[in-house]
CSV table of C-alpha atoms in Angstrom, one decimal:
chain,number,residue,atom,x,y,z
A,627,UNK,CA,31.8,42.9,83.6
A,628,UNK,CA,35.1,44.7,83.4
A,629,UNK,CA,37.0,41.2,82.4
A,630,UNK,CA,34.5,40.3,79.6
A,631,UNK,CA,34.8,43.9,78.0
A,632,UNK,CA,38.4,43.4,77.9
A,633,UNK,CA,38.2,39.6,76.6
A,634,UNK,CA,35.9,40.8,74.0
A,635,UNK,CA,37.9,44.0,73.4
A,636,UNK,CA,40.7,41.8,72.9
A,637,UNK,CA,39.1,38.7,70.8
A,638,UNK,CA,37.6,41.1,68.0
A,639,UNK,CA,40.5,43.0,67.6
A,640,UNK,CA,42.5,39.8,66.9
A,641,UNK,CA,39.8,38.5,64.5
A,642,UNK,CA,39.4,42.1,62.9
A,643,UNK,CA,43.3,42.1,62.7
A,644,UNK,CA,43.3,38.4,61.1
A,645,UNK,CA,41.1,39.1,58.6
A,646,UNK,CA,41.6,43.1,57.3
A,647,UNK,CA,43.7,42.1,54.8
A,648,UNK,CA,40.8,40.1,53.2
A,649,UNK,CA,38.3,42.8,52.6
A,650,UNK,CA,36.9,42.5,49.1
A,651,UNK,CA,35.6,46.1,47.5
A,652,UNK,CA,32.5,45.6,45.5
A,653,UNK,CA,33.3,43.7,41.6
A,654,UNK,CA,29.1,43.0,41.7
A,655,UNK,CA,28.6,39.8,40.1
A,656,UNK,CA,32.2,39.0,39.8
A,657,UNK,CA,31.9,35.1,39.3
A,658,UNK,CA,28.9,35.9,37.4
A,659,UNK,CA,26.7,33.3,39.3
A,660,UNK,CA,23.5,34.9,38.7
A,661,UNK,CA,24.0,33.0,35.8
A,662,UNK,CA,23.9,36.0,33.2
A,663,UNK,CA,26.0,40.0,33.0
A,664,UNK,CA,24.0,41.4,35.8
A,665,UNK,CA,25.5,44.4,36.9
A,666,UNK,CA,27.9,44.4,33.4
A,667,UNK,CA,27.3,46.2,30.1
A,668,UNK,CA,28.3,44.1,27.3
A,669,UNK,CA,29.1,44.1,23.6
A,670,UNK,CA,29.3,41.5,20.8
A,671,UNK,CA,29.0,38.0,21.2
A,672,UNK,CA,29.3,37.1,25.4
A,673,UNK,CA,27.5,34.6,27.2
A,674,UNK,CA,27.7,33.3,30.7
A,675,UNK,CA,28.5,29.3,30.8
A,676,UNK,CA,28.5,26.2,32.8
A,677,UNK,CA,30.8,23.4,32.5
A,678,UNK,CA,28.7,22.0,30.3
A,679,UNK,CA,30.1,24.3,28.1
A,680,UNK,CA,33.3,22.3,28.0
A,681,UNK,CA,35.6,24.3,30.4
A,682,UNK,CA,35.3,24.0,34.0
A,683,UNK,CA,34.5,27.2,35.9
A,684,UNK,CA,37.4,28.3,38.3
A,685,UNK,CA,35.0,29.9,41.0
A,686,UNK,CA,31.7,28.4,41.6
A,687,UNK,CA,28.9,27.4,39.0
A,688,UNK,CA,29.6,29.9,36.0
A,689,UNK,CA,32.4,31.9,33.7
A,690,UNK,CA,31.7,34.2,31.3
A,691,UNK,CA,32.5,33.6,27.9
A,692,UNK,CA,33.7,36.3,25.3
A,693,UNK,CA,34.2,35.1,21.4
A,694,UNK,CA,35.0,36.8,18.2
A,695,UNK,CA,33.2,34.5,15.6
A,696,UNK,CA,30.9,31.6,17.1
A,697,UNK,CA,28.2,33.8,15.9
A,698,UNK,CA,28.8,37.1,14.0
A,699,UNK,CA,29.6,39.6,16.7
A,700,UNK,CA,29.3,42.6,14.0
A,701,UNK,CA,31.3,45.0,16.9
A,702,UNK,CA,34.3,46.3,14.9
A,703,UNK,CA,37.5,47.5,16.6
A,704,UNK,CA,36.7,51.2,17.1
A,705,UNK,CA,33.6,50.5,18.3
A,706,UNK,CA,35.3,48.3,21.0
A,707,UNK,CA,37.6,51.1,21.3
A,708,UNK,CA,34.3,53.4,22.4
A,709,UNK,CA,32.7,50.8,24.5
A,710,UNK,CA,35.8,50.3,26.4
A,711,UNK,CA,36.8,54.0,27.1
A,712,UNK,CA,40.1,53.4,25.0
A,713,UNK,CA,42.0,55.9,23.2
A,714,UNK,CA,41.5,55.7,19.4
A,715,UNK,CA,43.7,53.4,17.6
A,716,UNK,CA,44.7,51.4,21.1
A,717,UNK,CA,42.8,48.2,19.0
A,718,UNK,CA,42.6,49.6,15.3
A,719,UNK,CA,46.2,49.4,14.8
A,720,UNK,CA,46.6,46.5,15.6
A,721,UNK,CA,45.3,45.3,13.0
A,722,UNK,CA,41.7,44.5,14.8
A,723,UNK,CA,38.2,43.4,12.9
A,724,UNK,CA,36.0,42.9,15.1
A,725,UNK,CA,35.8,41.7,18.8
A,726,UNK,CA,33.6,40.8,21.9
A,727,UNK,CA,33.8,42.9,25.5
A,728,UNK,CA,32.3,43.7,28.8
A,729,UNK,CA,32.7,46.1,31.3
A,730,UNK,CA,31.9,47.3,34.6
A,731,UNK,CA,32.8,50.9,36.5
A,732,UNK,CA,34.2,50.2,40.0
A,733,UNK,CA,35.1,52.6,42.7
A,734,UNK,CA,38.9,51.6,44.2
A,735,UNK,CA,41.3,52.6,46.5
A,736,UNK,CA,45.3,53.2,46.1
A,737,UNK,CA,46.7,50.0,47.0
A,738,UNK,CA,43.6,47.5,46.5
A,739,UNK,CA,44.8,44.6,44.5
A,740,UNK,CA,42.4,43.2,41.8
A,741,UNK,CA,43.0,39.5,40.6
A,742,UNK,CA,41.3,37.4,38.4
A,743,UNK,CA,40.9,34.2,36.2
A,744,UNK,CA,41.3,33.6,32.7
A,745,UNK,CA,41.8,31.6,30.0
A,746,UNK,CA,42.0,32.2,26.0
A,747,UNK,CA,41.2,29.8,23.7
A,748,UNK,CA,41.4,30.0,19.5
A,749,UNK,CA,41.5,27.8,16.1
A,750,UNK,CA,44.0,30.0,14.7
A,751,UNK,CA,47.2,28.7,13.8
A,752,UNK,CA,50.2,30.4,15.9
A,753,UNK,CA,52.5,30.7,13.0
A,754,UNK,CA,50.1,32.9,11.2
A,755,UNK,CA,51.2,35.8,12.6
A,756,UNK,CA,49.2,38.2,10.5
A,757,UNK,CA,46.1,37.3,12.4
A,758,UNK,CA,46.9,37.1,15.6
A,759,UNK,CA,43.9,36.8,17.8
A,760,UNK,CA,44.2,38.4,21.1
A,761,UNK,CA,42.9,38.6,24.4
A,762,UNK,CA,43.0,41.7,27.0
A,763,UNK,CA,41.9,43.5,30.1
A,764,UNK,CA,40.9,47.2,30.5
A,765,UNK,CA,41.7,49.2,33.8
A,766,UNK,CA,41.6,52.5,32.4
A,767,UNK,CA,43.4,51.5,29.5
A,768,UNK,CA,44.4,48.2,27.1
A,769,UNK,CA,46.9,45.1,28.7
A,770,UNK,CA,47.4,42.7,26.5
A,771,UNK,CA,46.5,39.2,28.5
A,772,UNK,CA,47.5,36.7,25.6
A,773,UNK,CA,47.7,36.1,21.5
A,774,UNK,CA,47.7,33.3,19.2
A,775,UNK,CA,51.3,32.5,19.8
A,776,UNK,CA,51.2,31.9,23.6
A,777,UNK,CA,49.0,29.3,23.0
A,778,UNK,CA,50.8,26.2,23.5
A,779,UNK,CA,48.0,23.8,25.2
A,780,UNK,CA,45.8,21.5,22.8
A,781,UNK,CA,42.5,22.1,24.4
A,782,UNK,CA,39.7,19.2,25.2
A,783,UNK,CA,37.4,21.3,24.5
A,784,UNK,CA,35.7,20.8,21.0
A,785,UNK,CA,34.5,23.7,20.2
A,786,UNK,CA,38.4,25.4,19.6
A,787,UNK,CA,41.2,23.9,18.9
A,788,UNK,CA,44.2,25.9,21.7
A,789,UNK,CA,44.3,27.4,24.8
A,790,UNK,CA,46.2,28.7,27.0
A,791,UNK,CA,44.5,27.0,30.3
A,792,UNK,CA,43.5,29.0,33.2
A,793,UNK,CA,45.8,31.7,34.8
A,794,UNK,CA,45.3,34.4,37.0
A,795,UNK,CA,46.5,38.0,37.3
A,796,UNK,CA,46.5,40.6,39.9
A,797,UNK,CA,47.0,44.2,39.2
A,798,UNK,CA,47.9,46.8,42.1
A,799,UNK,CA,45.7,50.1,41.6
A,800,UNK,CA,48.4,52.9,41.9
A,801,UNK,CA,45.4,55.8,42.6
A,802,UNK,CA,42.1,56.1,44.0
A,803,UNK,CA,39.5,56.6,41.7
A,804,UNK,CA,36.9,55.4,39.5
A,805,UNK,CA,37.8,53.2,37.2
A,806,UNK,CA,36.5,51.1,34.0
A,807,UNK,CA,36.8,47.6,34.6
A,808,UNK,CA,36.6,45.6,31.3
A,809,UNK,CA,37.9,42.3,29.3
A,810,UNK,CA,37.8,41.6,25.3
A,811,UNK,CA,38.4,39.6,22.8
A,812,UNK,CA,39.6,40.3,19.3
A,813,UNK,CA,40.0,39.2,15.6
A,814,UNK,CA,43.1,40.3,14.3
A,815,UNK,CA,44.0,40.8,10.4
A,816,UNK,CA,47.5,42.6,9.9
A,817,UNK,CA,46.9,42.3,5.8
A,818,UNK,CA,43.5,44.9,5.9
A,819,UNK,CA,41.4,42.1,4.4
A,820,UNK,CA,39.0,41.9,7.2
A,821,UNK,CA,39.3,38.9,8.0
A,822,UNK,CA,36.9,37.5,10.6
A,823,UNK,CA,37.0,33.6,9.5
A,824,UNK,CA,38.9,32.5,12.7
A,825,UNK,CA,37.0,32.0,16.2
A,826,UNK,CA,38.4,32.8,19.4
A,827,UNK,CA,37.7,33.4,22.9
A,828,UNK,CA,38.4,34.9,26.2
A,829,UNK,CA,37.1,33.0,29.5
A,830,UNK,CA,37.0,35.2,32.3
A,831,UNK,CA,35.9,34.2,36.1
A,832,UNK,CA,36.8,34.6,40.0
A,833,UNK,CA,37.5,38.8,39.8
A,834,UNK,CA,38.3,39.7,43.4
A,835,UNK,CA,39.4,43.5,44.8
A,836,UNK,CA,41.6,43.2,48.0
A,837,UNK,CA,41.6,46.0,50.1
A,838,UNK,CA,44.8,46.9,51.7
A,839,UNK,CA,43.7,49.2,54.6
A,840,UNK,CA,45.6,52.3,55.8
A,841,UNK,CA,48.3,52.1,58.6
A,842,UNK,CA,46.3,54.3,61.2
A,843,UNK,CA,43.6,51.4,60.5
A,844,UNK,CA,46.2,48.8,61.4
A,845,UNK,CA,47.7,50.6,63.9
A,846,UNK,CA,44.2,51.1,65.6
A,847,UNK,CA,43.7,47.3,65.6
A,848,UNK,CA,47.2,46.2,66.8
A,849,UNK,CA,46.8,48.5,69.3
A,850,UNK,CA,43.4,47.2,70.5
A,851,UNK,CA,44.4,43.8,70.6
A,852,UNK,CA,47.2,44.0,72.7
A,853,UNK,CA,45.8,46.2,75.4
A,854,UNK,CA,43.3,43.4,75.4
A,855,UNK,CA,45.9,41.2,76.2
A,856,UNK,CA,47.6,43.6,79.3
A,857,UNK,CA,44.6,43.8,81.0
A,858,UNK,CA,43.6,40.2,80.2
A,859,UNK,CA,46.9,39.0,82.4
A,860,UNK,CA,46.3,42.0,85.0
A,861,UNK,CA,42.6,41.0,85.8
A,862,UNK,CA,43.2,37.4,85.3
């Protein structure tokens, strides 16, 4: 009985130790395969597609889809600037018209790493820089993700003419806290005409939070697993 207590002892504290690194904190719907924003609060013009939309999802069956023009998403930049938590002027000065965004409040720890998919798409040309279309991601405050003149890629997809193709990108959180979680997508018009005559998009799928766990946590585990081992080669 003694033996198997330590065997056991000794095989979950390897697989605990394998696989603490992995622990996800709760992103709810983060792949958004309930097929809509479950669990997100939304604004403007979002939708939650297949790949029939014409861009494969990078994590099972769906991606959510954020767009500036497709239909008219009526949200102006300071009202993005509200839904989002940002500071006043973070979108309006750059020059921005109108936009599309979602959100979500998570709970993290210092050191959990979030990562994620994306993928901005327009029909505006690069060299206009005046309107330069933009993408970003909100973690208590704006990161710019992509603009019109990053993209480089001619896209198969129909429905806009560039992208950028999919890429992912991992932040470390520096604090623990609760935190806004949110992605948009913007209009730009640098000359103050309001122009909104442009479509583009921001593709966002596979969010993930890693949680790093604390040394003692570590410690505890390492430790467990190799007095399994001692007494596995005593009793053996």
């Amino acid at each position: 009985m003694l033996k198997l207590t330590l065997l056991t002892l000794s095989s979950v504290a390897a697989l605990v130790f394998g696989d603490v690194l992995k622990v996800s904190a709760a992103v709810l719907n983060s792949s958004f395969e309930s097929g809509n924003f479950q669990s997100w609060s939304t604004a403007g013009q979002v939708t939650v597609e297949d790949a029939n939309f014409g861009v494969t999802p990078q994590d099972g069956t769906y991606q959510a889809v954020l767009e500036t023009l497709q239909d008219t998403t009526e949200v102006g930049g300071s009202d993005l600037e509200n839904f989002l938590g940002l500071t006043v002027g973070s979108l309006t000065d750059l020059g921005v018209t109108e936009g599309s965004a979602i959100k979500q409040t998570v709970t993290l720890k210092a050191g959990d790493i979030i990562s994620f998919s994306w993928n901005f798409l327009t029909d505006q040309d690069p060299s206009e820089n005046n309107y330069n279309d933009l993408g970003f991601f909100v973690l208590n405050g704006f990161t710019l993700l992509a603009d019109t003149t990053e993209v480089t890629n001619l896209s198969l997809f129909t429905r806009l003419s560039r992208e950028t193709g999919y890429k992912t990108a991992s932040i470390t959180v520096q604090a623990a806290g609760i935190y806004l979680l949110g992605f948009g997508v913007v209009d730009v018009d640098k000359t103050d005409s309001g122009d909104t005559a442009v479509n583009s998009a921001l593709l966002i799928d596979n969010i993930s939070v890693t949680s790093v766990p604390e040394p003692l946590t570590l410690l505890g585990v390492a430790t467990a697993a190799l007095l399994g081992t001692v007494f596995k080669r005593n009793l053996s």
